[in-house]
mmCIF file of C-alpha atoms in Angstrom:
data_model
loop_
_atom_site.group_PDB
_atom_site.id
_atom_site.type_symbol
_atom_site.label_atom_id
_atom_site.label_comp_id
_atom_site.label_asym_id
_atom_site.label_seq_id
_atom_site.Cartn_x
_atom_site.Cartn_y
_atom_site.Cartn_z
ATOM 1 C CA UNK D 69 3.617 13.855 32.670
ATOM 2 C CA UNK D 70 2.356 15.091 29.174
ATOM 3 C CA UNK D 71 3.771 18.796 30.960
ATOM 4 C CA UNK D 72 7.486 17.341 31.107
ATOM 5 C CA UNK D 73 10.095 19.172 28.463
ATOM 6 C CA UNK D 74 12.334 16.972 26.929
ATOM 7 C CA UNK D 75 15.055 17.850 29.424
ATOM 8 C CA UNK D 76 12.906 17.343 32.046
ATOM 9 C CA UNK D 77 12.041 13.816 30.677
ATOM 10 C CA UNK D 78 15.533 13.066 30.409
ATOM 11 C CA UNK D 79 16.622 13.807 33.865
ATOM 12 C CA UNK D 80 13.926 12.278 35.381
ATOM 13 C CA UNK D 81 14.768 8.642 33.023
ATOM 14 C CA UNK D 82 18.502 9.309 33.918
ATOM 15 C CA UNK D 83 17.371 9.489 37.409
ATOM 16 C CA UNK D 84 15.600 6.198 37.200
ATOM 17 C CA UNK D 85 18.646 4.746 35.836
ATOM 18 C CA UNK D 86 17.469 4.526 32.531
ATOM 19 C CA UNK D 87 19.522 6.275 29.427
ATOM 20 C CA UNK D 88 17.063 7.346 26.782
ATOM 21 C CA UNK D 89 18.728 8.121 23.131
ATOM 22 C CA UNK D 90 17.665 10.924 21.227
ATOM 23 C CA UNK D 91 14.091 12.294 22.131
ATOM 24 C CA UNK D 92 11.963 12.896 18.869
ATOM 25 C CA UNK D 93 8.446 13.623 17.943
ATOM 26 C CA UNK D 94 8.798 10.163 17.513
ATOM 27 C CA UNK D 95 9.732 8.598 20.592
ATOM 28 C CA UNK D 96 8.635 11.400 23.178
ATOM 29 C CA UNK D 97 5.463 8.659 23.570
ATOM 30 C CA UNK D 98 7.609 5.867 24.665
ATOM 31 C CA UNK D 99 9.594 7.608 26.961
ATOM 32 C CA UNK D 100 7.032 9.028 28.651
ATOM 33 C CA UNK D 101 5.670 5.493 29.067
ATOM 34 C CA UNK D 102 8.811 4.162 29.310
ATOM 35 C CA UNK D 103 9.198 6.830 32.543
ATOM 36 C CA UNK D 104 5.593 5.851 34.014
ATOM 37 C CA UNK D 105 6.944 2.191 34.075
ATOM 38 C CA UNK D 106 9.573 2.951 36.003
ATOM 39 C CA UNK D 107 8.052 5.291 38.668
ATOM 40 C CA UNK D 108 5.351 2.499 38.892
ATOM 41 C CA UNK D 109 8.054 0.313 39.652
ATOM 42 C CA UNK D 110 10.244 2.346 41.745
ATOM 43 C CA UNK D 111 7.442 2.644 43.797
ATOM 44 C CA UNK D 112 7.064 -0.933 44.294
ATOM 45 C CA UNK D 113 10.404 -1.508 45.572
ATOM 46 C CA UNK D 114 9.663 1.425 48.124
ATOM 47 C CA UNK D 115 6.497 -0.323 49.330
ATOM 48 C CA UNK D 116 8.721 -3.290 49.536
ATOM 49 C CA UNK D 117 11.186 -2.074 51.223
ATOM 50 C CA UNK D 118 9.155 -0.147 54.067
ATOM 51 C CA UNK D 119 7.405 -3.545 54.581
ATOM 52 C CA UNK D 120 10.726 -5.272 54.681
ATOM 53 C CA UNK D 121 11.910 -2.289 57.328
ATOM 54 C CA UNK D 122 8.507 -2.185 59.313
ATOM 55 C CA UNK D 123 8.247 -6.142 59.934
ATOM 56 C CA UNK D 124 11.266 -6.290 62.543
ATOM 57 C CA UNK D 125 9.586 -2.939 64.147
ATOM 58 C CA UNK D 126 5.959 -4.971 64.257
ATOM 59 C CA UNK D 127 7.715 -8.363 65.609
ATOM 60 C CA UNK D 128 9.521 -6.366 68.058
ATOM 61 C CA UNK D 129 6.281 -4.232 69.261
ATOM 62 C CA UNK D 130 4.634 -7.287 69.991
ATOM 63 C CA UNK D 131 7.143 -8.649 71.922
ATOM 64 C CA UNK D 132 7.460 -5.461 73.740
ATOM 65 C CA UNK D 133 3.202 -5.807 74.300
ATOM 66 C CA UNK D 134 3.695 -9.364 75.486
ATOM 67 C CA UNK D 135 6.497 -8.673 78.268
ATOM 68 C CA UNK D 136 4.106 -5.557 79.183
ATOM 69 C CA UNK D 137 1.309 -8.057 79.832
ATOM 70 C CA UNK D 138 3.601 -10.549 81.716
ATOM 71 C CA UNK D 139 4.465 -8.072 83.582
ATOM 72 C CA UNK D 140 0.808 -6.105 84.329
ATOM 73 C CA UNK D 141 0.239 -8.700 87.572
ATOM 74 C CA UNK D 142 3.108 -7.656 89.555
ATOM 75 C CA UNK D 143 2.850 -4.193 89.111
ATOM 76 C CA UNK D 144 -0.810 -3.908 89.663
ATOM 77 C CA UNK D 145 -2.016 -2.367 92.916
ATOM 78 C CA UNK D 146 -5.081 -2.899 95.159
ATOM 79 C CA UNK D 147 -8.273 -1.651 94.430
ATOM 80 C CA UNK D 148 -8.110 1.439 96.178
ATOM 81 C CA UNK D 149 -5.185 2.376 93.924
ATOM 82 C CA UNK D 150 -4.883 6.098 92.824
ATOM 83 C CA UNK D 151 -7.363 5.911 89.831
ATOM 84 C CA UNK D 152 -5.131 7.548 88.025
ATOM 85 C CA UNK D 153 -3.908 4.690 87.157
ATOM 86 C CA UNK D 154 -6.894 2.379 85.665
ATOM 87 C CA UNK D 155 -7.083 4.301 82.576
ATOM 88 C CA UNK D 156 -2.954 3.598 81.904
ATOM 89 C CA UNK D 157 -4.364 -0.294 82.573
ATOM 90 C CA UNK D 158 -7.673 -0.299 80.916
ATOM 91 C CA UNK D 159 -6.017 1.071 77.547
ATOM 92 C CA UNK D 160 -3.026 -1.452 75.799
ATOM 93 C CA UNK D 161 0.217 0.293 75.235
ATOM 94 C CA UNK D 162 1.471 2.690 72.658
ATOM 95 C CA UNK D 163 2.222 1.234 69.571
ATOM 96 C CA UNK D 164 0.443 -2.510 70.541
ATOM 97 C CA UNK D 165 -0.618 -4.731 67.776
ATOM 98 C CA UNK D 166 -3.797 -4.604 69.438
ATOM 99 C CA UNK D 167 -4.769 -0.943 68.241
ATOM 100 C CA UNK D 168 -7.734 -0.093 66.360
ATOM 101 C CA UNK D 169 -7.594 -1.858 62.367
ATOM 102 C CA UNK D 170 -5.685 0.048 60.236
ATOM 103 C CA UNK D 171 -3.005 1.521 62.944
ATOM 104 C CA UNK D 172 -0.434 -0.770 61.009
ATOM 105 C CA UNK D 173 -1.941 -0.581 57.497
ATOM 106 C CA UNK D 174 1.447 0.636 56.054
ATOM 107 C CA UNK D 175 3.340 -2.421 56.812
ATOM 108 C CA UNK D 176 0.895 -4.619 55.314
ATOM 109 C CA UNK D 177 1.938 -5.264 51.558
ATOM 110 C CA UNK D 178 -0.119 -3.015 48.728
ATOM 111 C CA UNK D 179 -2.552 -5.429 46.365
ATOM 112 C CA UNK D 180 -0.481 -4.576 43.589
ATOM 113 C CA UNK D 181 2.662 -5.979 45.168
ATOM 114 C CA UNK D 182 0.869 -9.320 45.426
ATOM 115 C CA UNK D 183 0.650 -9.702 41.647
ATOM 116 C CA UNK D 184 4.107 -9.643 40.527
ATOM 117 C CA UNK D 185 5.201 -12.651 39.030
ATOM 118 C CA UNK D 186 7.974 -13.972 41.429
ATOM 119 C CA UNK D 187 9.932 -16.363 38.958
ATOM 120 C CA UNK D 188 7.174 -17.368 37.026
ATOM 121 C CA UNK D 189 9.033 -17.971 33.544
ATOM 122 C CA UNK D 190 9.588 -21.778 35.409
ATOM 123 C CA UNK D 191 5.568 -22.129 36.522
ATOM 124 C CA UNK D 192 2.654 -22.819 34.609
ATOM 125 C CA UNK D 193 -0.202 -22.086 37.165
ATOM 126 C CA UNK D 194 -2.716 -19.926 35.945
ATOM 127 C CA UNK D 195 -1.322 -16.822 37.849
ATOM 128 C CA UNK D 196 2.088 -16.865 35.707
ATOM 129 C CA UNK D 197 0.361 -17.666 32.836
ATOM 130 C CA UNK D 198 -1.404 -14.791 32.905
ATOM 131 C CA UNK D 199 1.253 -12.575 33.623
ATOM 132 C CA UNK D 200 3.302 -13.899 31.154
ATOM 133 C CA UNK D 201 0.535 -13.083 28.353
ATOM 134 C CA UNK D 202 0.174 -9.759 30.097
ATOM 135 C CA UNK D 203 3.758 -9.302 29.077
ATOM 136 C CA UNK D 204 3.887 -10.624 25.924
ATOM 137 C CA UNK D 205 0.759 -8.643 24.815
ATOM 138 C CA UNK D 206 2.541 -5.219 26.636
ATOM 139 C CA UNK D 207 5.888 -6.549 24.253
ATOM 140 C CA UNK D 208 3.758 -6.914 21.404
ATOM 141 C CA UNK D 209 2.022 -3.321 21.575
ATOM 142 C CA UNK D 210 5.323 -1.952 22.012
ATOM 143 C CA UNK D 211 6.866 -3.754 18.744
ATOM 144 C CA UNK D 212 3.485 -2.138 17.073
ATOM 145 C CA UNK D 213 3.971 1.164 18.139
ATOM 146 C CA UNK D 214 7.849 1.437 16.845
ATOM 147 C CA UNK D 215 7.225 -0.656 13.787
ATOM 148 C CA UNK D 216 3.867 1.713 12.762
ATOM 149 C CA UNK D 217 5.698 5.076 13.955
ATOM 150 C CA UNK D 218 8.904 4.410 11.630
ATOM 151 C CA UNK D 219 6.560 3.141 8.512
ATOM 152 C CA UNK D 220 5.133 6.628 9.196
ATOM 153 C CA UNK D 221 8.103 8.146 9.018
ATOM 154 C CA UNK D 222 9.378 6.600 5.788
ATOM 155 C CA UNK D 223 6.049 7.302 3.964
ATOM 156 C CA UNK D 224 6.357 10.982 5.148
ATOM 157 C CA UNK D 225 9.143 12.216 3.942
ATOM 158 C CA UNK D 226 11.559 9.841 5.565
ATOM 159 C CA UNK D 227 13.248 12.012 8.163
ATOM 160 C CA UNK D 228 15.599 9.261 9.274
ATOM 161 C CA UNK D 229 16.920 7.706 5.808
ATOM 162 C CA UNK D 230 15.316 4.443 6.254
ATOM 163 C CA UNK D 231 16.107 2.039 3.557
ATOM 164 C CA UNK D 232 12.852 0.589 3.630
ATOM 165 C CA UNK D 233 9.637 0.453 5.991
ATOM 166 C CA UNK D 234 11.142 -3.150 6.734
ATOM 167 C CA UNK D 235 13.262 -2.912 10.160
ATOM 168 C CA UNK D 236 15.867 -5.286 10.461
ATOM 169 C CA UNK D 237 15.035 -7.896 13.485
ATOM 170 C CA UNK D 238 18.033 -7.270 15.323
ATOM 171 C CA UNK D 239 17.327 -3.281 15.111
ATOM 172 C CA UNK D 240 13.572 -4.045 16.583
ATOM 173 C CA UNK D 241 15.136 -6.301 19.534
ATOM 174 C CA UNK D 242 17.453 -3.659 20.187
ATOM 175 C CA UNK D 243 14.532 -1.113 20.527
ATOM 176 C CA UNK D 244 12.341 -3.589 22.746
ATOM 177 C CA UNK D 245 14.844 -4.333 24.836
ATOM 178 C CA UNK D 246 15.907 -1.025 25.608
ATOM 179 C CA UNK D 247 12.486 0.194 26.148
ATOM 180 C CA UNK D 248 11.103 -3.377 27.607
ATOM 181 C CA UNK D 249 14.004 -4.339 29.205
ATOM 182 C CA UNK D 250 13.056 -7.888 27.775
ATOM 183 C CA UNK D 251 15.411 -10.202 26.824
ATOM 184 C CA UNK D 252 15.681 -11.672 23.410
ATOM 185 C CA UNK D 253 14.229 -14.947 24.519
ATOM 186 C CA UNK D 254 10.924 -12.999 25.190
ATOM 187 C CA UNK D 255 11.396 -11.388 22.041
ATOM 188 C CA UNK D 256 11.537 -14.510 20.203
ATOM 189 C CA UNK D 257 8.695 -15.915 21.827
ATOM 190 C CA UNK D 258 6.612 -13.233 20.337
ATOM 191 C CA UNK D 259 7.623 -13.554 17.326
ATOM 192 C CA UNK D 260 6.978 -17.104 17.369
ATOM 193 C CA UNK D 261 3.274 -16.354 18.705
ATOM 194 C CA UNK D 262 2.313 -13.983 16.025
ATOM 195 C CA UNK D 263 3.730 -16.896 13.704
ATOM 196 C CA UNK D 264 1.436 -19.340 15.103
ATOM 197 C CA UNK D 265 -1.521 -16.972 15.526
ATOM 198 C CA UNK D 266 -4.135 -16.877 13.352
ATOM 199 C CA UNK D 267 -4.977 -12.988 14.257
ATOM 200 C CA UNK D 268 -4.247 -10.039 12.387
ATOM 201 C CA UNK D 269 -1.770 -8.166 14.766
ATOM 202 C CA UNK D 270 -0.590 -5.731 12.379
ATOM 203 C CA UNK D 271 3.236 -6.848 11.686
ATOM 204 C CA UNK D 272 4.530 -8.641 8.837
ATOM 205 C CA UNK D 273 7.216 -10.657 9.312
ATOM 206 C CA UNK D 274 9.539 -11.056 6.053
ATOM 207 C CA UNK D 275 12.659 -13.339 4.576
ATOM 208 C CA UNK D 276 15.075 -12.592 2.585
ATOM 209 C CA UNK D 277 12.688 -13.400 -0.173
ATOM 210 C CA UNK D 278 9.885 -10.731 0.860
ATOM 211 C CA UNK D 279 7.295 -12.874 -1.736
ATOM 212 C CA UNK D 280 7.914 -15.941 -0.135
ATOM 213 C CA UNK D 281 6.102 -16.922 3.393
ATOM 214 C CA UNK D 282 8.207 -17.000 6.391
ATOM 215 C CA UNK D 283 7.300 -19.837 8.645
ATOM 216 C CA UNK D 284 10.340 -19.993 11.430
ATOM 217 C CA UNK D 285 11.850 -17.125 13.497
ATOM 218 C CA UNK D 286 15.196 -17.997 12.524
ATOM 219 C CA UNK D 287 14.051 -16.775 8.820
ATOM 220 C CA UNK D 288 12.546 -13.896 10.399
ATOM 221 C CA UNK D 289 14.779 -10.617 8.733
ATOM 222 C CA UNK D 290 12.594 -7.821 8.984
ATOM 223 C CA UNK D 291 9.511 -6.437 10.560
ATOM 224 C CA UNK D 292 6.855 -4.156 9.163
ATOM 225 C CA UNK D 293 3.685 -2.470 9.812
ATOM 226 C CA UNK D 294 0.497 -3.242 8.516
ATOM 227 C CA UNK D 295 -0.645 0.217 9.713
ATOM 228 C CA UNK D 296 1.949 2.940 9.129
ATOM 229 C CA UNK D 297 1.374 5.690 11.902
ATOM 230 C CA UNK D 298 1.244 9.031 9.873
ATOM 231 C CA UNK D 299 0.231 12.716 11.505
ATOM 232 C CA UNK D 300 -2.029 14.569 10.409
ATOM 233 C CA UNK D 301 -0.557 16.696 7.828
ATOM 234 C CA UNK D 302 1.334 13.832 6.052
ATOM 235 C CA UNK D 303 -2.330 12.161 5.922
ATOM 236 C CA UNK D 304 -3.677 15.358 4.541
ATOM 237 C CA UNK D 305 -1.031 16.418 2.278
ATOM 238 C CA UNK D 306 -1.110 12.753 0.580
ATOM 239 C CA UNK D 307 -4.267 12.451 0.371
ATOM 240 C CA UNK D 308 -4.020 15.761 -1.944
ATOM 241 C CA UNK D 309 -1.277 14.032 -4.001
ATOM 242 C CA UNK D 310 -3.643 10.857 -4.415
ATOM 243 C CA UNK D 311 -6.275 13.450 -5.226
ATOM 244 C CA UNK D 312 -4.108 15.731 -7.439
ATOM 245 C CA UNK D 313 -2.642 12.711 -9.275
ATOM 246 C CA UNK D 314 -6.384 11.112 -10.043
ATOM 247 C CA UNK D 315 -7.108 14.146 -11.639
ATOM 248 C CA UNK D 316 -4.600 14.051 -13.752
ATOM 249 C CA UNK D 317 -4.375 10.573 -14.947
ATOM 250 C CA UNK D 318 -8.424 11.681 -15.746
ATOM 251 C CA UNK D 319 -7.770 14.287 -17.819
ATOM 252 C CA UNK D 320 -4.494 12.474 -19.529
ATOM 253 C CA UNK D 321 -7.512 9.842 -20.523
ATOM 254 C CA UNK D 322 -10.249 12.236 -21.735
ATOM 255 C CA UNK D 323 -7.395 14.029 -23.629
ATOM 256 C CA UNK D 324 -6.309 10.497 -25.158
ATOM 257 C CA UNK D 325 -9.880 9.655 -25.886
ATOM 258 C CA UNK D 326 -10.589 12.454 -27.523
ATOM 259 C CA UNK D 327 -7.252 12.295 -29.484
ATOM 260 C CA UNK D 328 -8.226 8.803 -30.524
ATOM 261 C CA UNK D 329 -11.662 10.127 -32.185
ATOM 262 C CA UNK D 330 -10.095 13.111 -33.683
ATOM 263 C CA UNK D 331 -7.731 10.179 -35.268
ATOM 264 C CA UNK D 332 -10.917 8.171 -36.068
ATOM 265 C CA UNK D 333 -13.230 11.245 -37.396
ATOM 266 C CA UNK D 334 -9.557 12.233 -39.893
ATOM 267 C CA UNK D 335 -9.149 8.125 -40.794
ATOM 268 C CA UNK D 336 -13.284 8.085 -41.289
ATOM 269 C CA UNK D 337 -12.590 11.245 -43.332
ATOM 270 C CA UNK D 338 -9.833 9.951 -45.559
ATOM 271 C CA UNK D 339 -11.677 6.746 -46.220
ATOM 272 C CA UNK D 340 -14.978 8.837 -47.582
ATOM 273 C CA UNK D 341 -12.732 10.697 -49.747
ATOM 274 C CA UNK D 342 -10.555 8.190 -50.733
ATOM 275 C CA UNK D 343 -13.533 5.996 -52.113
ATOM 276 C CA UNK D 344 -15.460 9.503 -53.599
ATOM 277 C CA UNK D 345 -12.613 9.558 -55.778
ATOM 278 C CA UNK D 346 -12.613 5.847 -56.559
ATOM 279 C CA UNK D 347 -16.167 6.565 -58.092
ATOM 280 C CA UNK D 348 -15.003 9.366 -59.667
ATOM 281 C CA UNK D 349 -11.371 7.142 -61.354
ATOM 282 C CA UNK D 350 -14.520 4.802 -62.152
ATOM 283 C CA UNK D 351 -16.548 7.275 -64.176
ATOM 284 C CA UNK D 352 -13.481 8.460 -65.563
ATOM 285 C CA UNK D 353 -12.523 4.846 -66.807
ATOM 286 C CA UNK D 354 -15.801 4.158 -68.347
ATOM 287 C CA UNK D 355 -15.861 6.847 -70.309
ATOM 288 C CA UNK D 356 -12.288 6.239 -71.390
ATOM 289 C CA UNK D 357 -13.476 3.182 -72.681
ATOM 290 C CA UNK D 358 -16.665 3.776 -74.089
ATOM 291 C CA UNK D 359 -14.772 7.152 -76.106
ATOM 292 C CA UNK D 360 -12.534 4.278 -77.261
ATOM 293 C CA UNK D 361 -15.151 2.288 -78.665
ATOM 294 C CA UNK D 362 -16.914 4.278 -80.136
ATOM 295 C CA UNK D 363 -13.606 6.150 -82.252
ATOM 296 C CA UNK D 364 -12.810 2.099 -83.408
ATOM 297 C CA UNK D 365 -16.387 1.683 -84.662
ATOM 298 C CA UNK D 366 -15.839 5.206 -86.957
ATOM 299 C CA UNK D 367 -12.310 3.782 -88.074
ATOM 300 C CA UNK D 368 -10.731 6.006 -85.654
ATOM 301 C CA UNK D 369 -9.042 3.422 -83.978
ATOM 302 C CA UNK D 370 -7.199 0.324 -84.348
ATOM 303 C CA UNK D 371 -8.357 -1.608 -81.870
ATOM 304 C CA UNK D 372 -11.368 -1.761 -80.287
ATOM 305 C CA UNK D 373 -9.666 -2.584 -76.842
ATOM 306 C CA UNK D 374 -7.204 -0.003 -74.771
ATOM 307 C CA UNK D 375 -4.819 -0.840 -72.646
ATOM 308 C CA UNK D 376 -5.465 -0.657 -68.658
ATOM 309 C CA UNK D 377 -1.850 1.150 -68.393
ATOM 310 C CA UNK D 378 -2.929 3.187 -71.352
ATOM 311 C CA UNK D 379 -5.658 4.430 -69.710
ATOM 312 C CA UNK D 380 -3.878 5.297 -66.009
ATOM 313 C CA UNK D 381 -1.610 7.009 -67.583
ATOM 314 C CA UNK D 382 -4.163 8.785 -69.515
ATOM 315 C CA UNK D 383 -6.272 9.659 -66.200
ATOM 316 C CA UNK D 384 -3.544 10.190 -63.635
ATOM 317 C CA UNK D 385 -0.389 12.778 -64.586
ATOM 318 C CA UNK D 386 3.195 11.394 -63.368
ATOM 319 C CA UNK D 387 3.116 12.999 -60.305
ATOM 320 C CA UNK D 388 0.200 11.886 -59.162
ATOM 321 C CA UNK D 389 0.634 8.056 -59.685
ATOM 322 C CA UNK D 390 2.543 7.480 -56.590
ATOM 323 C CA UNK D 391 -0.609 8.884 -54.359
ATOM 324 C CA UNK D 392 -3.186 7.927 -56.414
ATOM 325 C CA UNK D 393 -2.569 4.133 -56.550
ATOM 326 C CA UNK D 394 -4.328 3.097 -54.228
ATOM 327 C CA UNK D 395 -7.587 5.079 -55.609
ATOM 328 C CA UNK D 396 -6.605 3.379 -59.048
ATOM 329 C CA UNK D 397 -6.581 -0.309 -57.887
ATOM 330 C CA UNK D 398 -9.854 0.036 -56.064
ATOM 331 C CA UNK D 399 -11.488 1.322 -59.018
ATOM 332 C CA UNK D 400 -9.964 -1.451 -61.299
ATOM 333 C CA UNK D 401 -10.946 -3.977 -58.721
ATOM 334 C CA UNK D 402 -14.567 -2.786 -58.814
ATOM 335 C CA UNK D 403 -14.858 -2.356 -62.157
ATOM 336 C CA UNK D 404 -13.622 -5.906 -62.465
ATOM 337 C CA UNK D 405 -16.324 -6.880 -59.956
ATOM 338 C CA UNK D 406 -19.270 -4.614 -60.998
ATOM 339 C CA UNK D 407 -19.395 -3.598 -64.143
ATOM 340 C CA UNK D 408 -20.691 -5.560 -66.805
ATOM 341 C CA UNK D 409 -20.161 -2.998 -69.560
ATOM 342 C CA UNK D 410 -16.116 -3.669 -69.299
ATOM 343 C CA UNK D 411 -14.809 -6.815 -70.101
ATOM 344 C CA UNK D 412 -11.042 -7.650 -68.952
ATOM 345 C CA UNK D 413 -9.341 -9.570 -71.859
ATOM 346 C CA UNK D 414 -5.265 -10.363 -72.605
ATOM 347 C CA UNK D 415 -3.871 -9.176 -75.746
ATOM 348 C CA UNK D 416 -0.706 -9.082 -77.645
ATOM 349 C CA UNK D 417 0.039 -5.564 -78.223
ATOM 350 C CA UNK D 418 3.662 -4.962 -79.898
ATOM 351 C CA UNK D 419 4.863 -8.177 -78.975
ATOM 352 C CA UNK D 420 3.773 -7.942 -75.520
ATOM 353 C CA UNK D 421 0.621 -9.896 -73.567
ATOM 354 C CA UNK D 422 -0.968 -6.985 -71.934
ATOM 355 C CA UNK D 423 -4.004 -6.610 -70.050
ATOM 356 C CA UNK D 424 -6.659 -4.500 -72.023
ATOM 357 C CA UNK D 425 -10.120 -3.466 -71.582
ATOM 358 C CA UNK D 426 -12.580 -3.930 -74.202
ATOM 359 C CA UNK D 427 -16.374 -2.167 -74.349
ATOM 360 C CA UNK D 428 -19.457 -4.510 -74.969
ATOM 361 C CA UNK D 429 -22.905 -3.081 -75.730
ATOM 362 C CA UNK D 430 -26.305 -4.182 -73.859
ATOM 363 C CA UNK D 431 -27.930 -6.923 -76.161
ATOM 364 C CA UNK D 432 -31.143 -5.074 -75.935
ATOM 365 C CA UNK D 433 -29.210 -2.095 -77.766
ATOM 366 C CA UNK D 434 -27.386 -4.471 -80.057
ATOM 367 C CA UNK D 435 -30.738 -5.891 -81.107
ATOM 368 C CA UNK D 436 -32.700 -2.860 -82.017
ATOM 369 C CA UNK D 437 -29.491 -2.255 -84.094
ATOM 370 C CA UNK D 438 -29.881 -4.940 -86.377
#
């Protein structure tokens, strides 16, 4: 059967009575079981038939044999007959259902044609039971098949514009019942048993609100495999992708870590820098101060304090102020906090409180002074 072109397949469904739709990569499989179902059962009804045509050919026979036997005394002759004749009497007719077993083996009904279910959706003996499970499970591995082959499909490329891997319900029954020829009844009554099962069959059934669990078949609007059915290449070629895109999203991280310490190393960088020159505004500072001092005690200066502005703007040219603050509040900060030698005071300078620094001398020095 695996031989049969798709013309081929067609004619022989057509001639079957069975109208298949389009044949695909996709649905050559079912059709081909879909044709084996139907020359199993075609076959069947021939079996059935040629016992139905062979019993009245049997009954009659043995009537035939029984008015031959009736009638075996009159005809029969004395023992001196022509012996000729005693092998005619010693053997039973032609065609008598008292030939050797298996002369009539062809009217006898085939094994198989003892275990179809003869209205068994109304019995509940063990033999329809079983049948009925036989044909829910052969329903079931059909509604797998389609539901996994177009999840395929829609992951690979989506050759037939499916919205979504989700197949509408009433699309599914369609399929099943063109390829089953179930009727919806049966198709609802598997949907109710995957419901109540507590096995994994493969199919999701979904609501309107995919998120949400469904738990009736009337809620039931779409089906979808668990296990998309993807060839080969379509396995291989995302695989690559997955591959390919790991890669990538590797090196977009290394080349974001390593942008992150180049950031660090530069903001590590800046920060050495920016408190080398602190040091260096402190230096500067003290020996602004102490230059100060030392001019007041030799008369040549007023004061013996200077102005914190005074000396910024001493240290740091206009254009400079704007970048250099930072530097210059550090180093007033720690001089404020470390240096003994400086002493913060408020002054009134030409009619304005100002903030001024002032130089003291180490009592040990001012001691081996006096």
């Amino acid at each position: 059967m695996a031989g049969l072109s798709d013309l081929e397949l067609r004619r022989e469904l057509q001639a079957l009575g069975f109208q298949p739709g389009p044949i695909t990569d996709t649905t050559r499989d079912v059709y081909r079981n879909k044709l084996r179902r139907l020359r199993g059962e075609a076959r069947l009804r021939d079996e059935e038939r040629l016992r139905e045509e062979a019993r009245p050919r049997g009954e009659e026979r043995l009537r035939e044999e029984a008015r031959l036997r009736e009638d075996a005394p009159l005809r029969a002759r004395p023992a001196a007959a022509s012996p000729r004749a005693e092998p005619w009497l010693s053997q039973p007719a032609s065609g008598s259902a008292y030939a050797t077993p298996g002369a009539y083996g062809d009217i006898r009904p085939s094994a198989a044609s003892w275990l179809l279910p003869v209205d068994c959706e109304r019995k509940t003996d063990e033999f329809c039971q079983a049948k009925q499970k036989a044909a829910l499970l052969e329903l079931l591995h059909e509604l797998y098949n389609f539901l996994a082959i177009q999840a395929g499909n829609f992951e690979c490329g989506n050759p037939e514009n499916l919205k979504s891997k989700c197949i509408p319900v009433m699309e599914a029954q369609e399929y099943i019942a063109n390829v089953t020829s179930s009727s919806s009844a049966k198709f609802e009554a598997a949907l109710t048993w995957i419901l109540s099962s507590n096995k994994d069959v493969g199919i999701w059934l979904k609501g309107e609100d995919q998120s949400e669990l469904v738990t009736t078949v009337d809620k039931v609007v779409c089906l979808e495999s668990a296990h998309p059915r993807m060839g080969v290449g379509c396995r291989l070629s995302r695989a690559l992708l997955t591959a390919v895109t790991n890669v990538l999203i590797f090196f977009w991280c290394l080349a974001f870590l390593w942008g992150l310490l180049i950031l660090l190393k530069y903001r590590w960088r800046k920060l050495e820098e920016e408190e080398q020159a602190m040091y260096e505004m402190v230096k500067k500072i003290i020996d602004v101060v102490q230059d100060h001092y030392v001019d007041w005690e030799q008369d040549m200066e007023r004061y013996p304090y200077v102005g914190i502005l005074h000396v910024r703007d001493s240290l740091i040219p206009p254009q400079s102020r704007r970048r250099m603050k930072r530097v210059w509040d550090r180093a007033v900060e720690f001089l404020a906090s470390n240096e003994s030698r400086i002493q913060t005071e408020s002054h009134r300078v030409a009619g304005e409180d100002m903030l001024v620094w002032r130089w003291t001398k180490p009592s040990s020095f001012s001691d081996s002074e006096r």
